[in-house]
Tab-separated table of C-alpha atoms and ligand atoms in Angstrom:
chain	number	residue	atom	x	y	z
A	1	MET	CA	80.331	-44.991	-31.459
A	2	ALA	CA	80.109	-48.051	-29.835
A	3	GLU	CA	79.607	-51.407	-31.887
A	4	PRO	CA	76.342	-53.114	-31.103
A	5	GLU	CA	78.218	-56.330	-30.082
A	6	GLN	CA	80.435	-54.431	-27.554
A	7	LEU	CA	77.077	-52.995	-26.096
A	8	VAL	CA	76.020	-56.339	-25.496
A	9	VAL	CA	79.387	-57.562	-23.887
A	10	GLU	CA	79.297	-54.512	-21.610
A	11	ALA	CA	75.651	-55.128	-20.547
A	12	GLU	CA	76.444	-58.872	-19.944
A	13	ARG	CA	79.537	-57.614	-17.684
A	14	GLN	CA	77.745	-54.918	-15.746
A	15	ALA	CA	74.547	-57.191	-15.114
A	16	GLY	CA	76.819	-59.743	-13.821
A	17	ALA	CA	78.333	-57.429	-11.369
A	18	ALA	CA	74.937	-56.148	-10.058
A	19	ALA	CA	74.540	-57.598	-6.695
A	20	THR	CA	70.996	-56.232	-5.953
A	21	LEU	CA	67.888	-55.541	-8.006
A	22	ASP	CA	68.561	-51.747	-7.349
A	23	GLU	CA	72.098	-51.982	-8.995
A	24	LEU	CA	70.510	-53.857	-11.760
A	25	SER	CA	67.971	-51.251	-12.367
A	26	ALA	CA	70.680	-48.545	-12.596
A	27	VAL	CA	72.519	-50.902	-15.145
A	28	ARG	CA	69.265	-51.125	-17.137
A	29	THR	CA	68.922	-47.270	-17.280
A	30	ALA	CA	72.628	-46.874	-18.249
A	31	MET	CA	72.439	-49.746	-21.179
A	32	THR	CA	68.900	-49.092	-22.481
A	33	GLY	CA	67.764	-45.449	-21.308
A	34	LYS	CA	67.319	-42.205	-22.787
A	35	ARG	CA	71.118	-41.260	-22.354
A	36	SER	CA	72.236	-44.743	-23.379
A	37	PRO	CA	74.851	-45.504	-26.150
A	38	LEU	CA	72.055	-47.760	-27.704
A	39	VAL	CA	69.338	-44.928	-27.881
A	40	ALA	CA	72.145	-42.490	-29.139
A	41	ALA	CA	73.360	-45.045	-31.860
A	42	ARG	CA	69.751	-45.284	-32.961
A	43	LYS	CA	69.502	-41.693	-33.402
A	44	ALA	CA	72.692	-41.560	-35.578
A	45	LEU	CA	70.887	-44.083	-37.872
A	46	GLY	CA	68.993	-41.103	-39.724
A	47	ALA	CA	72.321	-39.777	-41.032
A	48	LEU	CA	73.350	-43.266	-43.000
A	49	GLU	CA	72.837	-44.215	-46.429
A	50	PRO	CA	69.510	-46.288	-46.679
A	51	ASP	CA	71.479	-49.607	-47.189
A	52	ALA	CA	73.773	-48.932	-44.353
A	53	ARG	CA	70.934	-47.654	-42.137
A	54	LYS	CA	69.061	-50.974	-42.651
A	55	GLN	CA	72.088	-53.030	-41.807
A	56	ALA	CA	73.158	-51.009	-38.552
A	57	GLY	CA	69.295	-50.851	-37.530
A	58	GLN	CA	69.061	-54.698	-37.701
A	59	ALA	CA	72.201	-54.895	-35.762
A	60	LEU	CA	71.037	-52.641	-33.139
A	61	ASN	CA	67.682	-54.229	-32.787
A	62	ALA	CA	69.467	-57.540	-32.304
A	63	ALA	CA	71.748	-55.852	-29.630
A	64	LYS	CA	68.699	-54.585	-27.778
A	65	ALA	CA	66.895	-57.874	-27.650
A	66	ALA	CA	70.013	-59.354	-26.430
A	67	ILE	CA	70.557	-56.844	-23.638
A	68	ASP	CA	66.915	-57.019	-22.735
A	69	GLY	CA	67.295	-60.682	-22.403
A	70	ILE	CA	70.466	-60.542	-20.448
A	71	LEU	CA	68.616	-58.149	-18.014
A	72	SER	CA	65.733	-60.025	-17.323
A	73	THR	CA	67.713	-63.362	-16.732
A	74	ARG	CA	69.834	-61.390	-14.257
A	75	GLU	CA	66.757	-59.699	-12.625
A	76	ALA	CA	65.138	-63.468	-12.121
A	77	GLU	CA	68.271	-64.592	-10.460
A	78	LEU	CA	68.655	-61.596	-8.131
A	79	SER	CA	65.007	-61.771	-7.111
A	80	ALA	CA	65.191	-65.437	-6.531
A	81	ALA	CA	68.176	-64.802	-4.204
A	82	ALA	CA	66.337	-61.908	-2.531
A	83	ARG	CA	63.135	-64.404	-1.864
A	84	ALA	CA	65.354	-67.107	-0.561
A	85	GLU	CA	67.213	-64.739	1.842
A	86	ARG	CA	63.872	-63.412	2.916
A	87	LEU	CA	62.456	-66.741	3.612
A	88	ALA	CA	65.725	-67.812	5.645
A	89	ALA	CA	65.259	-64.694	7.956
A	90	GLU	CA	61.680	-65.534	8.253
A	91	ARG	CA	62.168	-69.080	9.051
A	92	LEU	CA	60.690	-70.718	12.109
A	93	ASP	CA	63.162	-73.434	13.610
A	94	LEU	CA	60.549	-75.996	14.529
A	95	THR	CA	63.071	-78.265	15.711
A	96	GLU	CA	64.116	-76.250	18.667
A	97	VAL	CA	62.362	-77.542	21.950
A	98	THR	CA	62.526	-75.258	24.735
A	99	GLU	CA	59.973	-77.427	26.935
A	100	GLN	CA	60.116	-81.164	27.478
A	101	PRO	CA	57.424	-82.773	25.560
A	102	ALA	CA	54.822	-84.443	27.786
A	103	SER	CA	55.317	-88.127	27.891
A	104	GLY	CA	53.630	-90.975	29.912
A	105	HIS	CA	54.939	-93.246	32.265
A	106	LEU	CA	54.507	-96.757	33.535
A	107	HIS	CA	51.252	-97.724	35.289
A	108	VAL	CA	51.318	-97.893	38.880
A	109	ILE	CA	50.791	-101.703	38.642
A	110	THR	CA	53.669	-101.917	36.358
A	111	GLN	CA	55.786	-100.133	38.456
A	112	THR	CA	55.027	-102.229	41.387
A	113	TRP	CA	55.364	-105.562	39.290
A	114	GLN	CA	59.002	-104.246	38.252
A	115	GLU	CA	59.900	-103.199	41.791
A	116	LEU	CA	59.234	-106.454	43.065
A	117	GLU	CA	61.089	-108.260	40.516
A	118	ASP	CA	64.081	-106.194	41.594
A	119	VAL	CA	63.785	-107.010	45.153
A	120	PHE	CA	63.569	-110.488	44.696
A	121	ALA	CA	66.315	-110.503	41.916
A	122	GLY	CA	68.382	-108.876	44.856
A	123	MET	CA	67.917	-111.795	47.007
A	124	GLY	CA	68.808	-114.251	44.370
A	125	TYR	CA	65.770	-115.091	42.688
A	126	ARG	CA	65.124	-115.527	38.887
A	127	VAL	CA	62.110	-114.631	37.202
A	128	ALA	CA	59.916	-117.029	35.455
A	129	GLU	CA	56.572	-116.967	33.627
A	130	GLY	CA	53.556	-119.088	32.425
A	131	PRO	CA	50.562	-118.702	30.213
A	132	GLU	CA	47.486	-116.931	31.329
A	133	ILE	CA	45.162	-119.453	29.702
A	134	GLU	CA	46.024	-122.650	31.570
A	135	SER	CA	45.028	-126.335	31.544
A	136	GLU	CA	43.152	-127.770	34.512
A	137	TRP	CA	46.150	-129.880	35.374
A	138	TYR	CA	48.586	-127.276	36.025
A	139	ASN	CA	46.115	-124.797	37.576
A	140	PHE	CA	44.768	-127.548	39.862
A	141	GLY	CA	45.654	-131.186	39.297
A	142	ALA	CA	49.504	-130.774	39.784
A	143	LEU	CA	48.963	-128.723	42.740
A	144	ASN	CA	47.258	-131.521	44.588
A	145	PHE	CA	43.683	-130.620	44.026
A	146	PRO	CA	41.983	-133.799	43.344
A	147	LEU	CA	39.314	-133.782	40.822
A	148	GLY	CA	35.751	-132.849	42.947
A	149	HIS	CA	37.818	-131.425	45.685
A	150	PRO	CA	35.983	-128.560	47.323
A	151	ALA	CA	39.022	-126.464	47.263
A	152	ARG	CA	38.511	-125.941	43.646
A	153	ASP	CA	35.286	-124.282	44.330
A	154	MET	CA	37.154	-121.426	46.425
A	155	TYR	CA	38.644	-120.283	43.128
A	156	ASP	CA	35.628	-118.923	41.020
A	157	THR	CA	37.035	-120.129	38.040
A	158	LEU	CA	36.427	-118.908	34.377
A	159	TYR	CA	36.658	-121.741	31.974
A	160	VAL	CA	37.634	-121.458	28.239
A	161	ASP	CA	35.576	-123.132	25.641
A	162	TYR	CA	38.246	-125.172	24.190
A	163	GLY	CA	38.850	-128.869	24.148
A	164	GLU	CA	36.934	-131.305	26.861
A	165	PRO	CA	34.591	-129.096	28.947
A	166	GLY	CA	36.477	-128.052	32.201
A	167	SER	CA	39.877	-128.703	30.622
A	168	THR	CA	40.894	-125.226	29.924
A	169	LEU	CA	40.586	-122.306	32.028
A	170	LEU	CA	42.072	-118.640	32.757
A	171	ARG	CA	44.594	-119.131	35.388
A	172	THR	CA	43.157	-118.402	39.051
A	173	HIS	CA	46.522	-117.743	40.477
A	174	THR	CA	50.255	-117.892	39.574
A	175	SER	CA	50.886	-121.178	41.320
A	176	PRO	CA	50.552	-123.413	38.078
A	177	VAL	CA	53.878	-121.656	37.389
A	178	GLN	CA	55.488	-123.401	40.326
A	179	ALA	CA	54.622	-126.918	38.596
A	180	ARG	CA	55.975	-125.614	35.165
A	181	VAL	CA	59.157	-124.622	36.586
A	182	MET	CA	59.790	-127.723	38.612
A	183	GLU	CA	59.063	-129.745	35.723
A	184	ASN	CA	61.718	-128.006	33.565
A	185	GLN	CA	64.383	-127.416	36.126
A	186	ALA	CA	66.201	-129.449	38.508
A	187	PRO	CA	66.676	-128.131	41.986
A	188	PRO	CA	67.856	-126.090	43.418
A	189	VAL	CA	65.163	-123.496	42.374
A	190	TYR	CA	64.703	-119.756	43.508
A	191	VAL	CA	62.172	-118.222	41.095
A	192	VAL	CA	59.773	-115.853	41.089
A	193	ALA	CA	56.604	-115.584	38.457
A	194	PRO	CA	54.629	-112.455	38.460
A	195	GLY	CA	51.435	-112.381	36.230
A	196	ARG	CA	47.714	-111.742	35.511
A	197	CYS	CA	45.301	-114.102	36.979
A	198	PHE	CA	41.409	-114.241	36.646
A	199	ARG	CA	38.460	-115.015	38.984
A	200	GLN	CA	34.761	-114.666	38.468
A	201	ASP	CA	34.607	-111.984	41.103
A	202	THR	CA	32.320	-108.933	41.021
A	203	ALA	CA	34.741	-105.628	41.162
A	204	ASP	CA	34.656	-103.943	44.548
A	205	ALA	CA	37.157	-101.775	46.468
A	206	THR	CA	39.478	-105.051	47.215
A	207	HIS	CA	38.678	-107.287	44.543
A	208	MET	CA	38.836	-107.277	40.669
A	209	PRO	CA	37.996	-110.306	38.112
A	210	VAL	CA	41.400	-109.563	36.683
A	211	PHE	CA	44.331	-109.023	39.059
A	212	HIS	CA	47.888	-109.807	39.521
A	213	GLN	CA	49.773	-112.065	41.595
A	214	ILE	CA	53.617	-112.737	42.307
A	215	GLU	CA	54.491	-116.342	43.103
A	216	GLY	CA	57.654	-117.151	44.882
A	217	LEU	CA	59.010	-121.003	44.801
A	218	VAL	CA	62.230	-122.345	46.495
A	219	VAL	CA	63.237	-125.828	46.230
A	220	ASP	CA	66.291	-126.733	47.844
A	221	ARG	CA	67.925	-129.209	50.543
A	222	ASP	CA	67.072	-128.478	54.238
A	223	THR	CA	64.447	-125.813	53.322
A	224	SER	CA	62.384	-125.221	56.458
A	225	LEU	CA	59.332	-123.254	57.466
A	226	GLY	CA	61.889	-120.889	59.370
A	227	ASP	CA	63.477	-120.055	55.799
A	228	LEU	CA	60.051	-119.159	54.455
A	229	ALA	CA	59.187	-116.949	57.514
A	230	GLY	CA	62.500	-115.279	57.191
A	231	THR	CA	62.119	-114.892	53.494
A	232	ILE	CA	58.824	-113.093	53.899
A	233	GLU	CA	60.021	-110.773	56.565
A	234	ALA	CA	63.161	-109.816	54.627
A	235	PHE	CA	60.981	-108.928	51.752
A	236	THR	CA	58.598	-106.927	53.628
A	237	ALA	CA	61.685	-104.970	54.963
A	238	ALA	CA	63.117	-104.707	51.400
A	239	TYR	CA	60.003	-103.608	49.773
A	240	PHE	CA	58.134	-101.440	52.554
A	241	GLY	CA	61.132	-100.204	54.553
A	242	PRO	CA	61.652	-100.269	58.423
A	243	GLY	CA	58.728	-99.877	60.300
A	244	PHE	CA	57.013	-102.996	58.526
A	245	THR	CA	56.641	-106.501	59.858
A	246	SER	CA	54.958	-109.844	58.728
A	247	ARG	CA	53.291	-112.548	60.420
A	248	LEU	CA	51.984	-116.259	59.401
A	249	ARG	CA	48.672	-117.345	60.419
A	250	PRO	CA	47.922	-121.154	60.029
A	251	SER	CA	45.772	-121.583	56.854
A	252	TYR	CA	44.930	-124.336	53.982
A	253	PHE	CA	46.149	-124.865	50.396
A	254	PRO	CA	46.050	-128.067	48.824
A	255	PHE	CA	49.541	-127.778	47.493
A	256	THR	CA	51.355	-126.544	50.857
A	257	GLU	CA	51.736	-128.301	54.071
A	258	PRO	CA	51.768	-126.746	56.632
A	259	SER	CA	49.953	-123.675	54.893
A	260	ALA	CA	49.806	-120.123	56.056
A	261	GLU	CA	48.300	-116.827	55.272
A	262	PHE	CA	50.775	-113.822	55.714
A	263	ASP	CA	50.031	-110.624	56.962
A	264	ILE	CA	51.983	-107.566	57.158
A	265	GLN	CA	51.754	-104.965	59.888
A	266	ARG	CA	51.994	-101.036	58.913
A	267	PRO	CA	53.709	-98.628	61.055
A	268	ASP	CA	50.202	-97.351	62.592
A	269	GLY	CA	50.019	-100.994	63.844
A	270	THR	CA	47.199	-102.321	61.317
A	271	TRP	CA	47.577	-105.571	59.959
A	272	LEU	CA	46.744	-106.533	56.201
A	273	GLU	CA	46.428	-109.717	54.643
A	274	LEU	CA	48.770	-110.239	51.537
A	275	GLY	CA	48.748	-113.680	50.478
A	276	GLY	CA	49.398	-117.254	51.126
A	277	CYS	CA	52.327	-119.528	51.881
A	278	GLY	CA	53.367	-122.794	52.902
A	279	MET	CA	56.101	-125.709	52.458
A	280	VAL	CA	55.571	-127.240	49.223
A	281	HIS	CA	53.343	-130.516	49.586
A	282	PRO	CA	55.231	-133.693	48.831
A	283	ASN	CA	52.616	-134.780	46.404
A	284	VAL	CA	53.321	-131.497	44.199
A	285	LEU	CA	57.034	-132.323	44.288
A	286	GLU	CA	56.322	-135.918	43.145
A	287	ALA	CA	54.030	-134.808	40.295
A	288	CYS	CA	56.677	-132.390	39.060
A	289	GLY	CA	59.435	-135.252	39.262
A	290	ILE	CA	61.172	-134.115	42.123
A	291	ASP	CA	61.951	-136.602	45.034
A	292	PRO	CA	60.486	-135.161	48.209
A	293	GLU	CA	62.685	-137.420	50.342
A	294	ARG	CA	65.803	-135.634	49.079
A	295	TRP	CA	64.321	-131.983	48.315
A	296	GLN	CA	62.062	-129.480	50.281
A	297	GLY	CA	60.494	-126.359	49.191
A	298	PHE	CA	58.539	-123.456	50.319
A	299	ALA	CA	56.089	-121.288	48.116
A	300	PHE	CA	54.131	-118.129	48.587
A	301	GLY	CA	51.929	-115.769	46.365
A	302	PHE	CA	50.374	-112.762	46.961
A	303	GLY	CA	48.618	-109.732	44.978
A	304	ILE	CA	50.437	-107.187	43.301
A	305	ASP	CA	47.431	-104.781	43.106
A	306	ARG	CA	46.870	-105.126	46.974
A	307	LEU	CA	50.517	-104.285	47.485
A	308	ALA	CA	50.485	-101.210	45.342
A	309	LEU	CA	47.368	-100.190	47.462
A	310	ILE	CA	49.073	-100.440	50.775
A	311	ARG	CA	52.104	-98.935	49.392
A	312	PHE	CA	50.495	-95.855	47.903
A	313	GLY	CA	47.640	-95.538	50.077
A	314	ILE	CA	45.075	-96.184	47.463
A	315	ASP	CA	41.881	-97.009	48.661
A	316	ASP	CA	39.907	-98.544	45.936
A	317	LEU	CA	41.197	-101.245	43.558
A	318	ARG	CA	38.903	-99.913	40.689
A	319	GLU	CA	40.959	-96.689	40.390
A	320	LEU	CA	43.570	-98.837	39.065
A	321	TRP	CA	41.644	-99.689	35.895
A	322	THR	CA	39.588	-96.531	35.125
A	323	ASN	CA	42.516	-94.561	33.467
A	324	ASP	CA	41.747	-91.185	34.823
A	325	LEU	CA	44.833	-89.338	34.297
A	326	ARG	CA	44.659	-87.229	37.572
A	327	PHE	CA	44.752	-90.410	39.328
A	328	LEU	CA	47.465	-92.035	37.352
A	329	ARG	CA	49.729	-88.941	37.326
A	330	GLN	CA	50.056	-89.276	41.062
A	331	PHE	CA	52.380	-92.314	40.861
B	401	LIG	N1	48.007	-119.468	45.027
B	401	LIG	C1	47.521	-119.100	46.262
B	401	LIG	C2	46.300	-118.259	46.253
B	401	LIG	O1	46.264	-117.682	45.057
B	401	LIG	C3	48.427	-118.392	47.173
B	401	LIG	C4	49.507	-119.398	47.494
B	401	LIG	C5	50.548	-119.403	46.881
B	401	LIG	C6	49.251	-120.102	48.513
B	401	LIG	C7	51.719	-120.162	47.095
B	401	LIG	C8	50.550	-121.069	48.896
B	401	LIG	C9	51.599	-120.961	48.210
B	401	LIG	O2	45.310	-118.253	46.906
């Protein structure tokens, strides 16, 4: 008859070898079932002397308890493994992306702004910027608008409640950046300055109180009106492509002399007013510390929003601000 300790060792071995719950169940039957050596040993107890029976009975009980413990530990291990295997099989791989997630894109104005910077960078211009909240001096004074000059009234200015009344404003155009650049940089100067501008305007199809302009400024020796016209023509062709041309019409700005408006002609023959330009006024050069006897310059400024309108055939500026995705997704 097997010794109880040997039965425990055997149970340990077989339970460890069982690879599945089914196999373990067979081990359980073999080790503790009706026909197991354990049960046979227990039946044989009756033939022993009382003392020996008591001792052998205790040893068998201890062996039975040890074997039960071994079996239930192994059972817990195997069911945990089975569960892990089932979970692995049922697992959803959420990292697997079959479709591109929807992502946004740059607003049509931002695209236009960046494209304009690219076109001028390609023509050798640097990009400059200035503040949106500006002083009266840079927006008007340095640009040859004397105090009380009627031209100031053309600009429907929004003033900011800061400092002396009338001293601080939301810039009405990007031209103050001209003055800031000339103050800080010795000529030759080739810069463009795109940015946000503000005027007290009622929103309609072609006007918004907040809009964007891009300013151009060149200061060099022997710069002429011909250079200005050629630059605008070169820009028109580069940005709009063949079939578009430009023209200058005499106009007035305090900071340029002579001054012009410039229009571009679409392939269908129609003209569209785009912006203003001219030769930098000697007073402006002087106000910014540049000697007008030695240097000349030209400047131009036009609306980025209007440009996008022409380029993409949008018929109402307000569409750019309503953030209707059906509109924005077209660009
Ligand atoms: N700043 C002018 C405007 O907003 C446009 C302009 C720029 C005109 C540069 C001449 C030279 O109306």
